[in-house]
Amino acid sequence: MSTATALSPEVLAKYQPVIGLEVHVQLLTETKAFCGCINQYGGEPNTHVCPTCLGLPGALPVLNRRAVEFAVLAAKSLNCEIRETSIFSRKNYFYPDSPKGYQISQFDRPLAEHGWIEIPDANGNAKRIGITRLHMEEDAGKSLHDGFADSISRTYIDLNRCGTPLIEIVSEPDIRTPDEAYEYLTRLKEILLYTGVSDCNMEEGSLRCDANVSVMLKGADKFGTKAEVKNVNSFRYIRAALEYEIERQIGVLEDGGRVVQESRLWNNAEGRTFSMRSKEQAHDYRYFPEPDLPPLVVGSDWQAEIFKQLPELPEARRARMIADYGLSEQDAATLGATRDFADRFEAAAKKAKSPKRVAAILLSEITMRLRAAGLADDQSPVSLDGIVLAADLAESGEISSKILKQLLDTSFAEGKDFPEIYERDKPQQISDASAIETMIDEVIAANPKQVEQYRGGKKTVAAFFVGQVMRLSKGQANPALLNELVVKKLDS
Ligand code: ADP
Ligand code: ZN
Ligand code: MG
């Protein structure tokens, strides 16, 4: 982490950072917010456009009903109060990627307010971060500054993104550390992914965050002047940008200066922020109610309809998975990280003899092989039924963990499901008790010292004998039977 000036921990400790985040999220509707154009990332430039999203004179906006439903779902999942009648406003500014010369947004009567997200603070205690408001608006197009032969002298415009439905989620200045900002964003993204309103893909810009930060002397009763950091495209970089910015501002104050209210850009390569424009140059957006759209009315009946689409949210789901399947907090956190993963786990867990075994196999064996093969979670060659079979075989001791690993390796190598590989390659198992007993006798005879240890009370030595016999049998002894017989022999 680079720092503006080298400040001692004592100096840093005199100050309290204050952070508030503004997050823009693209909604996963099929069409755009105010026209019938397809809402899809990419595409040949300027092909997903029509008179409305191009801002041609006379073209009128018609609000996308699904966008409203997604916005209401997001608001509800973030514990917001929903306003029955909200108003669209024009936010006026001139920029080449916004052909209308204004953005349709919401201003003084937004769709939703007064929400919160719970995050763990530094001590692991739950802390609520307030959400000031959640409002609907439309995205702008894109300016393409490079990638063309004449990019040195020209900028190209792609208006495909124009009119994409967005929600903006503004937090209260309740966040106190860069780590809390990271937690807030992680929870926010998780909730939005669960509700399915956005894919929250930061690389493609479907989730974007501006971070406001100020510092004040600890115990002060007034916040310091904030700077806004823009252009940060991952949660980790947002944390790094905030760390940098906090130290920069403390450095300014310690040198007797004043923090200027301004927008700053994060430069990833240099690991620092740069001034972009100061408040004096800030826009006056001249907001006024959008004359081409009626007030948005989401009455209680419609709200109730929409709320029915609300899934079980991450926090609740993890708590239930711990209760239902006896998972550890850690395992529940990983399995519940996405709705998809949680669904997959639960589908298998319900069929298998031991949900915990399913969790273990999914989290270690399957995940490890997916990562090694560069596959996504939904690209596994092992189906849910395959996982159930693997878990049941391992649980009953019909196959050893070593054989399980081998079979899974083959399954991944050949891209074939586990049941198919198991049927073909399953080890010839020795389940004949007398054959196993003969081998146990041999091992016991060869290891008198260990026998003595066992009989002296060190029961864990049994595992040594199991291992030795398993080797002798070339991994073919029925593990459950072997375990049972080893103990019986040693105890006799
Ligand atoms: P602006 O009028 O500059 O847009 P807002 O009051 O609308 O400022 O707040 C924008 C964001 O900045 C919000 O997320 C808010 O929590 C945060 N914020 C406001 N004041 C401060 C401050 N002094 N320090 C840090 N963040 C702040
Ligand atoms: Zn259009
Ligand atoms: Mg504001």
Short mmCIF file of C-alpha atoms and ligand atoms in Angstrom, two decimals, residues 32 35 37 49-50 53, ligand 2:
data_model
loop_
_atom_site.label_atom_id
_atom_site.label_comp_id
_atom_site.label_asym_id
_atom_site.label_seq_id
_atom_site.Cartn_x
_atom_site.Cartn_y
_atom_site.Cartn_z
CA LYS A 32 -34.10 -0.85 -21.76
CA CYS A 35 -37.78 1.93 -24.92
CA CYS A 37 -34.27 -1.82 -27.32
CA VAL A 49 -30.60 1.96 -30.28
CA CYS A 50 -33.83 3.64 -31.34
CA CYS A 53 -32.66 6.15 -26.44
ZN ZN B 2 -33.98 2.41 -27.63
#
